[in-house]
C-alpha cells in the first residue's frame, strides 16, 4: 500500500513540535496489511526518555462503533528510558526489540481484525499469553492518553477537516492487571496504577498493582 508522504511529514512535524527532535525512523518496507514505521524522538531536558511513535496505522480507517466515527484514525506510542539501546543491532535482541514489536503488532491489529483501539483498551501478548521478553514480565498493553505538556493539542492532529489522527500511549501491564480490568473496569485499574505512580515510561521492575501477596499467619 502506498502511504502519503504529506501525512508522514505532518506527523513528523507534530512530534517535533510537542515531543522533541526526531533522531531517526525505522522503516518497514513490506507488510501484508500496512507497513508500520517507527519514528524515534530522542531524550530532551523536559522529556528525558525516548518516545517511539508509529506511522502507518492512520493510513487506513479503523472499524469503529456507531458514534465513534471521529476516532477512526490513530497512531500509537511508547516511552523508553534514556538508557534503552535503540539501533538495528540492538533490535536483534528481543530484550530491546519487544516494545517495537508491540507497536507494530498493535498498529496492524484493528485493520487485521476489522475493529478499533481506544483509550482503556487492553490487549494480551499472544495466545497463550506470555511475557514480552525474559526481563520484561509484562503480558499485555493498556492504551492511555499520552503525558504531553499540551495534551489536547498533541492528541488531535488535523490532517484534513475530515481526518483527525489521535495518539495513544502504550502502558505495559501484567496479567493480574488485565484480569482486574476485565472484572472491575478500566477506571478502577487506572486508579490502582496511579496509586503506585505509574507513568508513560517503561520501567521493567514496575510493581504489579494487582498482585496478591500471601503472608504466613
Short mmCIF file of C-alpha atoms in Angstrom, two decimals:
data_model
loop_
_atom_site.label_atom_id
_atom_site.label_comp_id
_atom_site.label_asym_id
_atom_site.label_seq_id
_atom_site.Cartn_x
_atom_site.Cartn_y
_atom_site.Cartn_z
CA UNK A 1 0.00 0.00 0.00
CA UNK A 2 1.29 3.43 -0.97
CA UNK A 3 1.44 5.75 2.03
CA UNK A 4 1.04 9.53 1.97
CA UNK A 5 4.31 11.46 2.11
CA UNK A 6 2.35 14.59 3.08
CA UNK A 7 0.70 12.85 6.06
CA UNK A 8 4.06 11.44 7.15
CA UNK A 9 5.63 14.91 7.11
CA UNK A 10 2.71 16.38 9.08
CA UNK A 11 3.03 13.65 11.74
CA UNK A 12 6.80 14.21 12.00
CA UNK A 13 6.29 17.98 12.40
CA UNK A 14 3.64 17.30 15.05
CA UNK A 15 6.03 15.06 17.01
CA UNK A 16 8.84 17.61 16.85
CA UNK A 17 6.51 20.40 17.98
CA UNK A 18 5.12 18.61 21.05
CA UNK A 19 7.72 15.98 21.97
CA UNK A 20 11.17 16.79 20.61
CA UNK A 21 13.63 16.36 17.74
CA UNK A 22 13.39 13.17 15.72
CA UNK A 23 16.58 11.10 15.89
CA UNK A 24 15.64 8.55 13.27
CA UNK A 25 12.98 6.39 11.66
CA UNK A 26 12.89 2.59 11.43
CA UNK A 27 11.09 2.00 8.15
CA UNK A 28 9.10 -1.07 7.24
CA UNK A 29 9.04 -1.70 3.52
CA UNK A 30 6.89 -4.81 3.20
CA UNK A 31 3.75 -5.78 5.12
CA UNK A 32 0.71 -7.96 4.43
CA UNK A 33 -1.67 -5.23 5.61
CA UNK A 34 0.11 -1.91 6.01
CA UNK A 35 3.75 -1.03 6.70
CA UNK A 36 4.29 0.47 10.17
CA UNK A 37 7.28 2.79 10.57
CA UNK A 38 8.68 3.65 14.00
CA UNK A 39 9.61 7.32 14.49
CA UNK A 40 12.14 7.88 17.29
CA UNK A 41 12.17 11.15 19.24
CA UNK A 42 15.25 11.32 21.45
CA UNK A 43 15.52 12.33 25.11
CA UNK A 44 15.34 16.05 25.89
CA UNK A 45 15.77 18.13 29.05
CA UNK A 46 11.97 18.17 29.53
CA UNK A 47 11.34 14.58 28.45
CA UNK A 48 14.43 12.59 29.44
CA UNK A 49 13.42 9.43 27.64
CA UNK A 50 12.89 8.08 24.15
CA UNK A 51 9.44 8.41 22.61
CA UNK A 52 8.67 5.95 19.82
CA UNK A 53 5.66 6.74 17.61
CA UNK A 54 4.11 4.66 14.84
CA UNK A 55 3.43 5.93 11.37
CA UNK A 56 1.19 3.94 9.03
CA UNK A 57 -1.67 2.88 11.29
CA UNK A 58 -3.64 6.04 10.44
CA UNK A 59 -3.35 5.49 6.70
CA UNK A 60 -6.41 3.25 6.96
CA UNK A 61 -9.61 3.93 8.95
CA UNK A 62 -10.42 1.61 11.84
CA UNK A 63 -13.81 -0.08 12.10
CA UNK A 64 -15.33 1.95 14.93
CA UNK A 65 -18.72 1.53 16.62
CA UNK A 66 -21.56 3.89 15.77
CA UNK A 67 -20.99 7.28 17.37
CA UNK A 68 -17.19 6.97 17.45
CA UNK A 69 -16.54 7.97 13.83
CA UNK A 70 -14.15 10.77 14.88
CA UNK A 71 -11.78 8.14 16.31
CA UNK A 72 -11.25 6.15 13.11
CA UNK A 73 -7.62 7.24 12.75
CA UNK A 74 -4.92 6.68 15.36
CA UNK A 75 -1.21 6.20 15.91
CA UNK A 76 0.46 4.58 18.91
CA UNK A 77 3.49 5.49 21.01
CA UNK A 78 5.61 4.12 23.82
CA UNK A 79 8.23 5.78 26.03
CA UNK A 80 11.52 4.10 26.92
CA UNK A 81 14.27 5.02 29.41
CA UNK A 82 17.21 7.08 28.04
CA UNK A 83 19.48 4.07 28.62
CA UNK A 84 17.45 1.86 26.24
CA UNK A 85 19.51 0.55 23.32
CA UNK A 86 18.00 1.73 20.05
CA UNK A 87 19.69 0.52 16.88
CA UNK A 88 19.33 -2.16 14.22
CA UNK A 89 21.98 -4.17 16.03
CA UNK A 90 20.33 -3.85 19.46
CA UNK A 91 16.96 -4.84 17.99
CA UNK A 92 18.33 -8.28 17.17
CA UNK A 93 17.96 -8.85 20.92
CA UNK A 94 14.33 -9.29 22.00
CA UNK A 95 15.10 -7.58 25.33
CA UNK A 96 15.35 -4.31 23.38
CA UNK A 97 13.06 -5.05 20.44
CA UNK A 98 9.84 -6.09 22.20
CA UNK A 99 8.38 -2.53 22.51
CA UNK A 100 8.85 -2.05 18.76
CA UNK A 101 7.29 -5.44 18.05
CA UNK A 102 4.30 -4.46 20.23
CA UNK A 103 3.86 -1.12 18.43
CA UNK A 104 3.86 -2.83 15.04
CA UNK A 105 1.56 -5.64 16.11
CA UNK A 106 -0.99 -3.31 17.71
CA UNK A 107 -0.73 -0.85 14.83
CA UNK A 108 -1.91 -3.57 12.45
CA UNK A 109 -4.37 -5.22 14.86
CA UNK A 110 -7.51 -3.13 14.15
CA UNK A 111 -7.04 -3.40 10.39
CA UNK A 112 -6.40 -7.14 10.55
CA UNK A 113 -9.50 -7.87 12.66
CA UNK A 114 -11.82 -5.04 11.49
CA UNK A 115 -12.03 -3.48 14.94
CA UNK A 116 -10.64 -0.40 16.70
CA UNK A 117 -8.33 0.69 19.51
CA UNK A 118 -9.15 3.41 22.02
CA UNK A 119 -8.18 4.63 25.47
CA UNK A 120 -8.69 1.92 28.11
CA UNK A 121 -8.50 -0.98 25.69
CA UNK A 122 -6.17 -3.80 26.72
CA UNK A 123 -4.54 -6.40 24.51
CA UNK A 124 -2.76 -9.52 25.70
CA UNK A 125 0.60 -10.58 24.29
CA UNK A 126 -0.14 -13.67 22.26
CA UNK A 127 -2.34 -16.71 22.70
CA UNK A 128 -1.48 -18.29 25.02
CA UNK A 129 -0.40 -15.14 26.81
CA UNK A 130 3.32 -14.83 27.53
CA UNK A 131 5.78 -12.20 28.80
CA UNK A 132 7.28 -9.84 26.21
CA UNK A 133 10.86 -10.93 26.93
CA UNK A 134 12.99 -12.67 29.53
CA UNK A 135 13.39 -9.47 31.55
CA UNK A 136 10.04 -7.82 30.72
CA UNK A 137 7.40 -9.79 32.60
CA UNK A 138 4.50 -7.69 31.33
CA UNK A 139 1.95 -9.71 29.38
CA UNK A 140 -0.22 -7.08 27.73
CA UNK A 141 -0.71 -3.41 26.85
CA UNK A 142 -3.13 -0.78 28.08
CA UNK A 143 -3.93 2.23 25.88
CA UNK A 144 -3.78 5.56 27.68
CA UNK A 145 -3.67 9.27 26.90
CA UNK A 146 -0.06 10.42 26.48
CA UNK A 147 1.53 12.64 29.11
CA UNK A 148 2.39 15.61 26.92
CA UNK A 149 2.55 19.25 28.07
CA UNK A 150 -0.31 20.37 25.79
CA UNK A 151 -2.28 17.14 25.86
CA UNK A 152 -5.33 18.31 23.81
CA UNK A 153 -3.08 19.93 21.22
CA UNK A 154 -1.00 16.80 20.80
CA UNK A 155 -3.86 14.29 20.97
CA UNK A 156 -5.69 15.77 17.96
CA UNK A 157 -3.77 16.17 14.71
CA UNK A 158 -5.97 17.51 11.90
CA UNK A 159 -4.58 16.16 8.64
CA UNK A 160 -7.70 17.42 6.86
CA UNK A 161 -11.10 18.70 8.02
CA UNK A 162 -12.40 15.13 7.78
CA UNK A 163 -9.34 13.25 9.03
CA UNK A 164 -8.13 13.67 12.61
CA UNK A 165 -5.36 11.43 13.94
CA UNK A 166 -5.37 10.62 17.67
CA UNK A 167 -2.30 9.47 19.59
CA UNK A 168 -2.45 6.84 22.34
CA UNK A 169 0.42 5.69 24.51
CA UNK A 170 1.00 2.05 25.41
CA UNK A 171 1.40 1.13 29.09
CA UNK A 172 2.77 -2.41 29.59
CA UNK A 173 0.72 -4.30 32.18
CA UNK A 174 0.79 -7.64 33.99
CA UNK A 175 -1.70 -10.50 33.61
CA UNK A 176 -3.23 -9.77 37.03
CA UNK A 177 -3.82 -6.16 35.98
CA UNK A 178 -5.56 -7.26 32.79
CA UNK A 179 -7.75 -9.63 34.82
CA UNK A 180 -8.56 -6.84 37.30
CA UNK A 181 -9.61 -4.51 34.48
CA UNK A 182 -11.92 -7.14 32.97
CA UNK A 183 -13.57 -7.65 36.36
CA UNK A 184 -13.65 -4.07 37.71
CA UNK A 185 -13.38 -1.77 34.71
CA UNK A 186 -10.63 0.41 33.29
CA UNK A 187 -11.16 3.37 35.65
CA UNK A 188 -10.52 1.11 38.64
CA UNK A 189 -7.30 -0.11 37.01
CA UNK A 190 -6.14 3.44 36.23
CA UNK A 191 -6.77 4.34 39.90
CA UNK A 192 -4.57 1.47 41.05
CA UNK A 193 -1.83 2.31 38.55
CA UNK A 194 -1.87 5.98 39.56
CA UNK A 195 -1.63 5.00 43.21
CA UNK A 196 1.75 3.33 42.62
CA UNK A 197 2.96 6.23 40.48
CA UNK A 198 2.86 4.61 37.04
CA UNK A 199 3.84 6.99 34.22
CA UNK A 200 4.34 6.77 30.45
CA UNK A 201 7.90 5.43 30.68
CA UNK A 202 8.50 1.68 30.63
CA UNK A 203 10.05 0.56 33.93
CA UNK A 204 10.96 -3.13 33.74
CA UNK A 205 10.73 -3.58 37.52
CA UNK A 206 7.47 -1.70 37.98
CA UNK A 207 5.36 -3.02 40.84
CA UNK A 208 2.37 -5.18 39.89
CA UNK A 209 -0.52 -3.15 41.33
CA UNK A 210 -2.93 -6.11 41.34
CA UNK A 211 -0.77 -8.96 42.57
CA UNK A 212 -1.99 -10.51 45.80
CA UNK A 213 0.61 -11.06 48.47
CA UNK A 214 0.04 -14.08 50.64
CA UNK A 215 1.65 -13.99 54.05
CA UNK A 216 2.05 -16.60 56.76
CA UNK A 217 -0.45 -16.48 59.62
#
